[in-house]
mmCIF file of C-alpha atoms in Angstrom:
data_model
loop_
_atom_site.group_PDB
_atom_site.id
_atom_site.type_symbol
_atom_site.label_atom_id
_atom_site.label_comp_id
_atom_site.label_asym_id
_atom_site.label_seq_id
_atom_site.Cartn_x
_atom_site.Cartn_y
_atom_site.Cartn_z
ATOM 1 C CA UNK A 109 -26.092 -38.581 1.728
ATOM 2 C CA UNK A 110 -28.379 -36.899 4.926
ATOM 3 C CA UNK A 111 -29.052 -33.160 3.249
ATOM 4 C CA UNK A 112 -27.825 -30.678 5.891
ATOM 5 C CA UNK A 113 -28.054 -26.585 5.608
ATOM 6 C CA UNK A 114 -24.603 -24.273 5.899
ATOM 7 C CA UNK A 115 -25.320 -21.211 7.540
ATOM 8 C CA UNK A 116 -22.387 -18.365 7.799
ATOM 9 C CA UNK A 117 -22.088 -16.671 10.620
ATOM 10 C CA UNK A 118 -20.674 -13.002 10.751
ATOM 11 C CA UNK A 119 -18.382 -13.181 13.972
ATOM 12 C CA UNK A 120 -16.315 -16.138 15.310
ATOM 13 C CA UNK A 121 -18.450 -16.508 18.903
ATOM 14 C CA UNK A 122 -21.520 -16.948 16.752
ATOM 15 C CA UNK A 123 -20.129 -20.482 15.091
ATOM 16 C CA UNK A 124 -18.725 -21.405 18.671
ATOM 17 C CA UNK A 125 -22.238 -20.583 20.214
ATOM 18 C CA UNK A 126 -23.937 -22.550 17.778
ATOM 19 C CA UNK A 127 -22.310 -25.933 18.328
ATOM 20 C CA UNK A 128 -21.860 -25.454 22.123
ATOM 21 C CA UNK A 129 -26.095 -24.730 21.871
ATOM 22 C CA UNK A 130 -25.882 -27.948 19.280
ATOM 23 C CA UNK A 131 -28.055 -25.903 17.175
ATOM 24 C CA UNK A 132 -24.753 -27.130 14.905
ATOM 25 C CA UNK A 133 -23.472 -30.080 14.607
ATOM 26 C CA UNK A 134 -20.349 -28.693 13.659
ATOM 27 C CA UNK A 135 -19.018 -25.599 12.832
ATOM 28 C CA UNK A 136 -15.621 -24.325 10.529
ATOM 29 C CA UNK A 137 -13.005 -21.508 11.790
ATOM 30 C CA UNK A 138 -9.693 -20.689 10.594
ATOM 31 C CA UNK A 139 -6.706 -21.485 12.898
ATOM 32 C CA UNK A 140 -3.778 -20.501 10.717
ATOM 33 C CA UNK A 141 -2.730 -19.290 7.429
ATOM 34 C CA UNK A 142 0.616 -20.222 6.065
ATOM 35 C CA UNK A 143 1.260 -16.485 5.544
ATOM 36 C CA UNK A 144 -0.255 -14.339 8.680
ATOM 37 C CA UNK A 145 0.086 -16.937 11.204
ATOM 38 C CA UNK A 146 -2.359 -17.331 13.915
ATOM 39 C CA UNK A 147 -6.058 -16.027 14.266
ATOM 40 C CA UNK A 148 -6.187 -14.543 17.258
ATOM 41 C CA UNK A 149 -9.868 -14.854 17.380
ATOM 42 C CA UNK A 150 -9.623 -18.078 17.133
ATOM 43 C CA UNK A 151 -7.304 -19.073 19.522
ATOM 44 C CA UNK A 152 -9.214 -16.626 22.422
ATOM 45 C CA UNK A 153 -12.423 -18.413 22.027
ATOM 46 C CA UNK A 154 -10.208 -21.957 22.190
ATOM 47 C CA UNK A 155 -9.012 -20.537 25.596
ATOM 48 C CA UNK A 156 -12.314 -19.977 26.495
ATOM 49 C CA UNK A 157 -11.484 -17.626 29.587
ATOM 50 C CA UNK A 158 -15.258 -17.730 30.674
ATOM 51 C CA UNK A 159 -16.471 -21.314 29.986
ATOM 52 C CA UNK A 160 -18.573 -19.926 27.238
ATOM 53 C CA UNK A 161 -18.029 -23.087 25.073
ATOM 54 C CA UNK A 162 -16.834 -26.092 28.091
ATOM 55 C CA UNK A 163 -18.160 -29.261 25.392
ATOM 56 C CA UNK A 164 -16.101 -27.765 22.244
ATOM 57 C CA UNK A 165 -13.606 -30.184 20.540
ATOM 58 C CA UNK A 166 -11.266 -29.972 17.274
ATOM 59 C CA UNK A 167 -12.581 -32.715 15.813
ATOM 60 C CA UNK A 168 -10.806 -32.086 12.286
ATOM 61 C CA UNK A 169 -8.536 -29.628 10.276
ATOM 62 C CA UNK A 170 -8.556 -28.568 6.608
ATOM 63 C CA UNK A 171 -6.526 -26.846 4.556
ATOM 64 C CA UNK A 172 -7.875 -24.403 1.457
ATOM 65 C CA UNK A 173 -5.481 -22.387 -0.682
ATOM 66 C CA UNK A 174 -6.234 -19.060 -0.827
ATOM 67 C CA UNK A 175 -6.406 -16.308 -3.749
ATOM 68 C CA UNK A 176 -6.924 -12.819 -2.925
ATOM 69 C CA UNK A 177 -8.355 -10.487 -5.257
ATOM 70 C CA UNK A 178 -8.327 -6.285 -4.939
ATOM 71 C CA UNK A 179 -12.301 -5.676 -6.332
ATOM 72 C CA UNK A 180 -14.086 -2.798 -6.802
ATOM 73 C CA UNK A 181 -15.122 -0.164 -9.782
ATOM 74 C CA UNK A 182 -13.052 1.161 -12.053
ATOM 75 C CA UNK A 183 -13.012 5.030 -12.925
ATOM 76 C CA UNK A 184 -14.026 4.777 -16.500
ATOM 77 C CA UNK A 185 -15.107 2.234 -18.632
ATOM 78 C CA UNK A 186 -14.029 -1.150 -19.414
ATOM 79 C CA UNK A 187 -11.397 -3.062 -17.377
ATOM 80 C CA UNK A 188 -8.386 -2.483 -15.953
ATOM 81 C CA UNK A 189 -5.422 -4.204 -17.450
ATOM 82 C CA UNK A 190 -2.720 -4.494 -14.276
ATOM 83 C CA UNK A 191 0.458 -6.195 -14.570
ATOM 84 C CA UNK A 192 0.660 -7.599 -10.880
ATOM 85 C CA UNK A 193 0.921 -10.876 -10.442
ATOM 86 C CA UNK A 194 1.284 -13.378 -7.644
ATOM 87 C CA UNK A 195 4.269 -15.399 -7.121
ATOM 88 C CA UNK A 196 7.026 -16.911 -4.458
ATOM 89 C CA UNK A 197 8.495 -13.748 -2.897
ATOM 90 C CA UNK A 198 12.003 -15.142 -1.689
ATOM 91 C CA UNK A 199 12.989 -14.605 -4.798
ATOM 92 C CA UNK A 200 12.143 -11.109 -5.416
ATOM 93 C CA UNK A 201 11.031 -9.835 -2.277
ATOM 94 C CA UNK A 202 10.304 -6.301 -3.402
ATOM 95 C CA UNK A 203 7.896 -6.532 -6.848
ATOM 96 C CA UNK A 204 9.252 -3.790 -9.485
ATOM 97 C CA UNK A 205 6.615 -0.947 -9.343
ATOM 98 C CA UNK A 206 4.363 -1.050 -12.674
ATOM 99 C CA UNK A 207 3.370 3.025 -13.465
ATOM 100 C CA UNK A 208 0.538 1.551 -15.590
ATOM 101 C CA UNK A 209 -0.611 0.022 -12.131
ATOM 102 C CA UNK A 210 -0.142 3.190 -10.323
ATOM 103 C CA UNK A 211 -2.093 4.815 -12.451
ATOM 104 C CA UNK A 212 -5.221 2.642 -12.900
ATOM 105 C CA UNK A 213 -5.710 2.060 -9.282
ATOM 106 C CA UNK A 214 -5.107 6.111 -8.474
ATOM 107 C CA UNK A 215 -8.845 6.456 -8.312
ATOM 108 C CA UNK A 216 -9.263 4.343 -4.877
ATOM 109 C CA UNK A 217 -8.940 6.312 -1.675
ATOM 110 C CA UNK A 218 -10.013 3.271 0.816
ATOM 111 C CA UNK A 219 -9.570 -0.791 1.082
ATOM 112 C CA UNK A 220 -11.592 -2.577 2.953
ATOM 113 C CA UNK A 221 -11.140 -6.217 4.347
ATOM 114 C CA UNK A 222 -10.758 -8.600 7.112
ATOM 115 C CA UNK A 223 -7.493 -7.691 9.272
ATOM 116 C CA UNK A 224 -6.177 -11.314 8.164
ATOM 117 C CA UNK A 225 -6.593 -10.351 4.526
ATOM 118 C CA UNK A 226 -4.684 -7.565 4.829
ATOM 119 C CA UNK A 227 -1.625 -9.447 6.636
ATOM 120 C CA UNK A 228 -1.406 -11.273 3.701
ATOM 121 C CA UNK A 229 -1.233 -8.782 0.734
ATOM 122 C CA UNK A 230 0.926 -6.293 2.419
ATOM 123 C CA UNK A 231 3.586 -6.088 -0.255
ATOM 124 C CA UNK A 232 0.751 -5.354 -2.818
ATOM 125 C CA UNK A 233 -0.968 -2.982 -0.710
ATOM 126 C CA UNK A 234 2.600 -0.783 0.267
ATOM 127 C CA UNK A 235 3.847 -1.078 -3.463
ATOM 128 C CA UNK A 236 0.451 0.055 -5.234
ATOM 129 C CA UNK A 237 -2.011 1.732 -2.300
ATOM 130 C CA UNK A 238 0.489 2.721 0.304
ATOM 131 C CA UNK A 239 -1.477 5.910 1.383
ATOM 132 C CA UNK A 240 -4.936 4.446 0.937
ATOM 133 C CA UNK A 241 -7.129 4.177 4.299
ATOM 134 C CA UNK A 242 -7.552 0.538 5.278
ATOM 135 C CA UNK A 243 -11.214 -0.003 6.992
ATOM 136 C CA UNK A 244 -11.328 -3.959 9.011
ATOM 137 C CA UNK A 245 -14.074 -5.888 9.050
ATOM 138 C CA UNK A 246 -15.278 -9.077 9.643
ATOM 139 C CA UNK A 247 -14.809 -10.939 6.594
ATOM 140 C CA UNK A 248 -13.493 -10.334 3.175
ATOM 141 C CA UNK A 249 -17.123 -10.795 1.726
ATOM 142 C CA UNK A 250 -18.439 -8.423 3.984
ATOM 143 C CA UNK A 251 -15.642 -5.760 2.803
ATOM 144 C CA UNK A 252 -16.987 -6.723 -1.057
ATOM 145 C CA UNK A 253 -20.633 -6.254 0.037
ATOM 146 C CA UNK A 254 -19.719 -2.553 1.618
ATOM 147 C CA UNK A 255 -17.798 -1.553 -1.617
ATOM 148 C CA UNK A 256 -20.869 -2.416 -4.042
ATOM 149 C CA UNK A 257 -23.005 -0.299 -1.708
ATOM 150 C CA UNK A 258 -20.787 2.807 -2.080
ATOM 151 C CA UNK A 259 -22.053 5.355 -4.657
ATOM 152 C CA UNK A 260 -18.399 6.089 -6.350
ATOM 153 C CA UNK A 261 -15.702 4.156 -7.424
ATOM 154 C CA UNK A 262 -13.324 5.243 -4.971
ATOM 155 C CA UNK A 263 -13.824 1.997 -2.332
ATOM 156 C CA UNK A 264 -11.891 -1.299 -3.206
ATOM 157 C CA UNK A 265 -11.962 -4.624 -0.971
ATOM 158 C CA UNK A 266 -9.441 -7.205 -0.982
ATOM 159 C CA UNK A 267 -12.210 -10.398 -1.621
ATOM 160 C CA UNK A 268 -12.290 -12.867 -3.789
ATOM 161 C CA UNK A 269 -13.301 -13.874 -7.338
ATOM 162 C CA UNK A 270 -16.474 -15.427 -6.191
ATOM 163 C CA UNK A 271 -17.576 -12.453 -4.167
ATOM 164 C CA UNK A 272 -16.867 -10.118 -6.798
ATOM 165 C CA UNK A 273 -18.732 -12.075 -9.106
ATOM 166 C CA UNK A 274 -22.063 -11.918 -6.345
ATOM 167 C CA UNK A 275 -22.130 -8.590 -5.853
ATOM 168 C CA UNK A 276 -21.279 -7.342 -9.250
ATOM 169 C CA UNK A 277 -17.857 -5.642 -8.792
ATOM 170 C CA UNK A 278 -15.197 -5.935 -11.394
ATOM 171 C CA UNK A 279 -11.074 -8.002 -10.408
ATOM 172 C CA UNK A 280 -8.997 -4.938 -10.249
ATOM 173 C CA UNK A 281 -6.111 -6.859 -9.539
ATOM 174 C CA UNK A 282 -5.814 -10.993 -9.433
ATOM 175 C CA UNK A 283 -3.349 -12.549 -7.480
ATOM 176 C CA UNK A 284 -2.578 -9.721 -4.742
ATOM 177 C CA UNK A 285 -1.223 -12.539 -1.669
ATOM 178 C CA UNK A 286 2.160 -12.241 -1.091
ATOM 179 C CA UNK A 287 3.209 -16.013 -1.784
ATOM 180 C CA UNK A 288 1.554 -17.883 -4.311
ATOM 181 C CA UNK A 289 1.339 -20.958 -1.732
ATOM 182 C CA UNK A 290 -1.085 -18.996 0.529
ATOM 183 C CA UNK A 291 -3.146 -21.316 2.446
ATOM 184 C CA UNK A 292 -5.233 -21.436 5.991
ATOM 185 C CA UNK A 293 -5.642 -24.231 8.186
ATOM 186 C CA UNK A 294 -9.531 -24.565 9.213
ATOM 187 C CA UNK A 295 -10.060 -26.436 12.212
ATOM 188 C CA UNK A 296 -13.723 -28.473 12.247
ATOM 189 C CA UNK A 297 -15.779 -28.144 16.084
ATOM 190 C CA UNK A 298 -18.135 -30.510 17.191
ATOM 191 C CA UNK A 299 -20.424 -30.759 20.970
ATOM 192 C CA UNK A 300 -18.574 -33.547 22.790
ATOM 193 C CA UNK A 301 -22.145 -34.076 24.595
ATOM 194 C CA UNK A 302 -24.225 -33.981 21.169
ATOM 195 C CA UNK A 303 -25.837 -36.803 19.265
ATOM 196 C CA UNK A 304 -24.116 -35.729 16.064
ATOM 197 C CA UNK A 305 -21.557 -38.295 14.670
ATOM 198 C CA UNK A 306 -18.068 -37.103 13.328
ATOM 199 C CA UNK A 307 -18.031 -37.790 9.630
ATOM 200 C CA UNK A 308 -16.709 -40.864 8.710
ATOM 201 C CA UNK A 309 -14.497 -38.421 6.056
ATOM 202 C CA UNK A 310 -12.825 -37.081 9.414
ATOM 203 C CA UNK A 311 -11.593 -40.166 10.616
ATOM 204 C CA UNK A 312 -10.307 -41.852 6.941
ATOM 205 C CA UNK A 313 -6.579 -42.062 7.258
ATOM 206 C CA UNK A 314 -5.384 -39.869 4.534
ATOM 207 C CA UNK A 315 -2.092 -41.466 3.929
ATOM 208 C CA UNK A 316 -1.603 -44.390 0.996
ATOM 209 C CA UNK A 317 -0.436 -46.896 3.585
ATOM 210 C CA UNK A 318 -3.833 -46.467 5.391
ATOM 211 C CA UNK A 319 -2.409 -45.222 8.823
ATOM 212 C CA UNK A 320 -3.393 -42.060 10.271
ATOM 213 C CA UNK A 321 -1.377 -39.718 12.172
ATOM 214 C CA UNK A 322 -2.696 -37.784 14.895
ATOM 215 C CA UNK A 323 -2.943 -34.284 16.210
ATOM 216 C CA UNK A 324 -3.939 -33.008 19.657
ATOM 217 C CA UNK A 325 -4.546 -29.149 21.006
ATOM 218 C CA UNK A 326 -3.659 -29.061 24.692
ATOM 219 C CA UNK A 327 -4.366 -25.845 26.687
ATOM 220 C CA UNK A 328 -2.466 -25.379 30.153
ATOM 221 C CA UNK A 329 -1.699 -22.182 32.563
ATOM 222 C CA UNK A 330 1.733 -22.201 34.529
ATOM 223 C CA UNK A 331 2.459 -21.794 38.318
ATOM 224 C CA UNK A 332 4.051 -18.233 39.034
ATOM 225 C CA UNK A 333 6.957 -18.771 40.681
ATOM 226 C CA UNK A 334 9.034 -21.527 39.816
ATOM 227 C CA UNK A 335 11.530 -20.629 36.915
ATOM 228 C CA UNK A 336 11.939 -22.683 34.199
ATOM 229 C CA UNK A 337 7.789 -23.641 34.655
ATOM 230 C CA UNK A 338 7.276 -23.852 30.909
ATOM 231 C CA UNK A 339 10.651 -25.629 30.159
ATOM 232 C CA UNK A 340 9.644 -28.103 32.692
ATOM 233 C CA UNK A 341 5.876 -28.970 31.105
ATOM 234 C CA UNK A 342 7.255 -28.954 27.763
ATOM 235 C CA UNK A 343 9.515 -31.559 28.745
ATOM 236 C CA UNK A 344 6.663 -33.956 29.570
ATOM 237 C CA UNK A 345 5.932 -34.502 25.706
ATOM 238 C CA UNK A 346 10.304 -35.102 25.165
ATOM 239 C CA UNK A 347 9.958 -37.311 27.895
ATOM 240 C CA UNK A 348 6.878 -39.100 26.365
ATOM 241 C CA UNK A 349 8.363 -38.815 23.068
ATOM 242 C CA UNK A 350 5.908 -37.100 21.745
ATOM 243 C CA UNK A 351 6.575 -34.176 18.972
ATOM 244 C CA UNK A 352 5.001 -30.682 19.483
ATOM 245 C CA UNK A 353 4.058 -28.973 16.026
ATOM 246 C CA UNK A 354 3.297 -25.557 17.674
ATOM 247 C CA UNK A 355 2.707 -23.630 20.276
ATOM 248 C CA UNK A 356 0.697 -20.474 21.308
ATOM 249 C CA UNK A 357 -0.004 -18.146 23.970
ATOM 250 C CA UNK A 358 -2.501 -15.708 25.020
ATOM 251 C CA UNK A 359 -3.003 -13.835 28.425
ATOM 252 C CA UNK A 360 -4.956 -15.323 31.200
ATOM 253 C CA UNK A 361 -6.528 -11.747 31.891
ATOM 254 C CA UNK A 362 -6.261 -13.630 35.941
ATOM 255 C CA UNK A 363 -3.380 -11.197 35.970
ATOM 256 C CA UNK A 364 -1.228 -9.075 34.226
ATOM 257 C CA UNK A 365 1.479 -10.999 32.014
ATOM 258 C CA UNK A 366 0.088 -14.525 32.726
ATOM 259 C CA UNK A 367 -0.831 -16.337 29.976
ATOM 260 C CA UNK A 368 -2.790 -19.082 28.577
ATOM 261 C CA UNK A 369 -0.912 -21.749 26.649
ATOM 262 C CA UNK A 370 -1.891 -24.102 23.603
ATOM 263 C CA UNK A 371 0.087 -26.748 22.117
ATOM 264 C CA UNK A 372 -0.538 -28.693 19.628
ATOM 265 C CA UNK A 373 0.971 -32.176 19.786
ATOM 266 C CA UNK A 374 1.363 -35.342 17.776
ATOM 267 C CA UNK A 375 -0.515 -38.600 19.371
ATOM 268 C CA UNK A 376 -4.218 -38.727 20.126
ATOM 269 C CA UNK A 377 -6.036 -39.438 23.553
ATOM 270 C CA UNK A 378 -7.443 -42.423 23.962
ATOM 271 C CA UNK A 379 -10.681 -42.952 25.816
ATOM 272 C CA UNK A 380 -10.046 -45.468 27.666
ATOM 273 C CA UNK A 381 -7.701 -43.404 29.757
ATOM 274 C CA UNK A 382 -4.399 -45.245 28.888
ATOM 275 C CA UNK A 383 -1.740 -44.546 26.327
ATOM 276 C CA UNK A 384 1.132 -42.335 25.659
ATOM 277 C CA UNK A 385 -0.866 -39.205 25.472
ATOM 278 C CA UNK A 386 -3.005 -39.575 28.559
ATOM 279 C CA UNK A 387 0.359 -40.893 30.704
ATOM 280 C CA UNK A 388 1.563 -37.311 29.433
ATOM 281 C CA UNK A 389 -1.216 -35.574 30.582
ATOM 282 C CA UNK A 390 -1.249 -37.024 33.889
ATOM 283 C CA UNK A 391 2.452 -35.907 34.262
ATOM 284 C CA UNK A 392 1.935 -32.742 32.790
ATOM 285 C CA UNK A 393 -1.045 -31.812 35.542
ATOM 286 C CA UNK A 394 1.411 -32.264 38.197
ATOM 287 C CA UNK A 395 4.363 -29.576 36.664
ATOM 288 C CA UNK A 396 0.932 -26.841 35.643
ATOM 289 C CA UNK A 397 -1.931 -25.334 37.280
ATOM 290 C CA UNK A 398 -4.367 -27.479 35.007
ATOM 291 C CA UNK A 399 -4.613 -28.369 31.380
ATOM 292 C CA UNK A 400 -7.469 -28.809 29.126
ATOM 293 C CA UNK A 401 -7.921 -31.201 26.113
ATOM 294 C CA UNK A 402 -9.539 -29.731 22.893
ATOM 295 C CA UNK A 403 -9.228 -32.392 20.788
ATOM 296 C CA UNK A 404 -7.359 -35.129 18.597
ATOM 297 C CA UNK A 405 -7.839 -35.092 14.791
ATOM 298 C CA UNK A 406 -6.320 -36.452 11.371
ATOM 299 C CA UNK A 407 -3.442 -34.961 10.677
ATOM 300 C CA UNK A 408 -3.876 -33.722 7.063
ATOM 301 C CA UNK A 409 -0.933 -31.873 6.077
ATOM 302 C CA UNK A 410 0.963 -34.664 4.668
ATOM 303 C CA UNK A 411 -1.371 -35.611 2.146
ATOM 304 C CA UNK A 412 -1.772 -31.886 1.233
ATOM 305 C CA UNK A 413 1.861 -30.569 1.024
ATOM 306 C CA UNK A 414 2.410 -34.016 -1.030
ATOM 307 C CA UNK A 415 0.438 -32.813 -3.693
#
């Protein structure tokens, strides 16, 4: 196996500027998390309003459960013993208050973490810390590195175990997501113009009979007038029989309330220029002002939800 170094970058652009540079051969963002939804970040620097990144492809997704943790210091010795714990919240959508909580966490004044973070352990944070501050920043390691540099106890991050664990603050609280089946979808980058091969690992089907099914992310910007525009390039994939798995928007900043669309569609483009998926991208230039392909990958949430 080729030995290859990891570097993390602190903001979004920084991973999209490293492939596009192919000083990466790859790079890892999130795209969605089961609980939040979409990251916004994400999906601006897909759009791409400037060209910053014109050779970037999703080349691959990934899925990674994740387990939040509120960390921090405690105000006197020894370690807190909460009774919160994580679980489905259909059933019990609003947890039972624990006063031994209350109390032990009465100490912090401000939470810091990543905006995303928070979205996702808001019934924790309005049971148990509903008039603590909330600071953003860019990642929920970076809010556990600010709280070990403040001199009291009165700064908590929602992190995780592992970042606790590095920068010596104690687990306040385990399990502080809303669902227990929190997850976000990572979507894997790569230069279409670099020398860097996609990972055989990419391409494996990961489905028992051996076939793969495919994903595409399509972006696409509407005429103005004609009603009934999006209805009508939607159609294409209907027509094409092709099933759409989602769909965003974000504005074009051309004008005021025109947007930016991205679907994401099952099928895959083939380079050859025929197929299903490219005879419903021809069609689908002729009913938009443009579209632009961002990839085909794996589809991997079959073999992960079948766990």
């Amino acid at each position: 196996t080729p030995k290859c170094s990891i570097p993390a970058h602190i903001a979004f652009q920084d991973a999209f500027a490293a492939v596009q540079s192919s000083k990466a051969a790859f790079a890892v963002v999130p795209f969605e998390n089961s609980t939040f939804g979409t990251v916004v970040f994400t999906l601006d620097l897909l759009v791409d309003r400037e060209s910053n990144y014109p050779d970037l492809v999703v080349c691959g997704e990934s899925y990674l459960e994740v387990f939040h943790c509120l960390v921090g210091r405690t105000s006197q010795d020894g370690d807190l013993e909460g009774d919160w714990s994580a679980g489905p919240r259909q059933a019990n959508p609003n947890p039972k208050r624990s006063p031994r909580l209350m109390k032990d966490l009465q100490h912090i004044s401000t939470v810091y973490s990543h905006p995303a973070a928070f979205g996702q352990c808001e019934k924790f944070l309005s049971t148990y810390l509903g008039g603590v501050a909330r600071e953003e920043v860019s990642s929920t390691s970076r809010a556990a590195e600010i709280v070990a540099g403040e001199p009291s106890c009165r700064a908590a991050a929602i992190s995780s175990s592992l970042a606790a664990e590095m920068y010596g603050l104690k687990l306040l609280v385990e399990g502080v997501q809303d669902r227990s089946d929190n997850s976000t979808r990572f979507f894997i980058l790569r230069n279409v113009r670099s020398n860097f091969e996609v990972p055989v690992a990419l391409k494996r089907a990961p489905r028992e009979d051996g076939e793969s099914r495919w994903k595409s992310l399509i972006s696409f910007q509407l005429p103005q007038e004609p009603s009934g525009a999006l209805a009508d390039a939607l159609q294409v994939f209907k027509t094409h029989g092709m099933n759409l798995t989602s769909i965003n928007s974000r504005p074009s900043l051309e004008q005021s309330w025109h947007y930016v669309f991205l679907i994401e569609v099952q099928g895959r483009r083939e380079s050859d220029g025929l197929g299903t998926m490219n005879a419903a991208l021809e069609e689908l230039g002729r009913r938009t002002k443009g579209w632009k392909w961002l990839g085909s990958w794996v589809d991997r949430a079959e073999s992960q939800f079948a766990r």
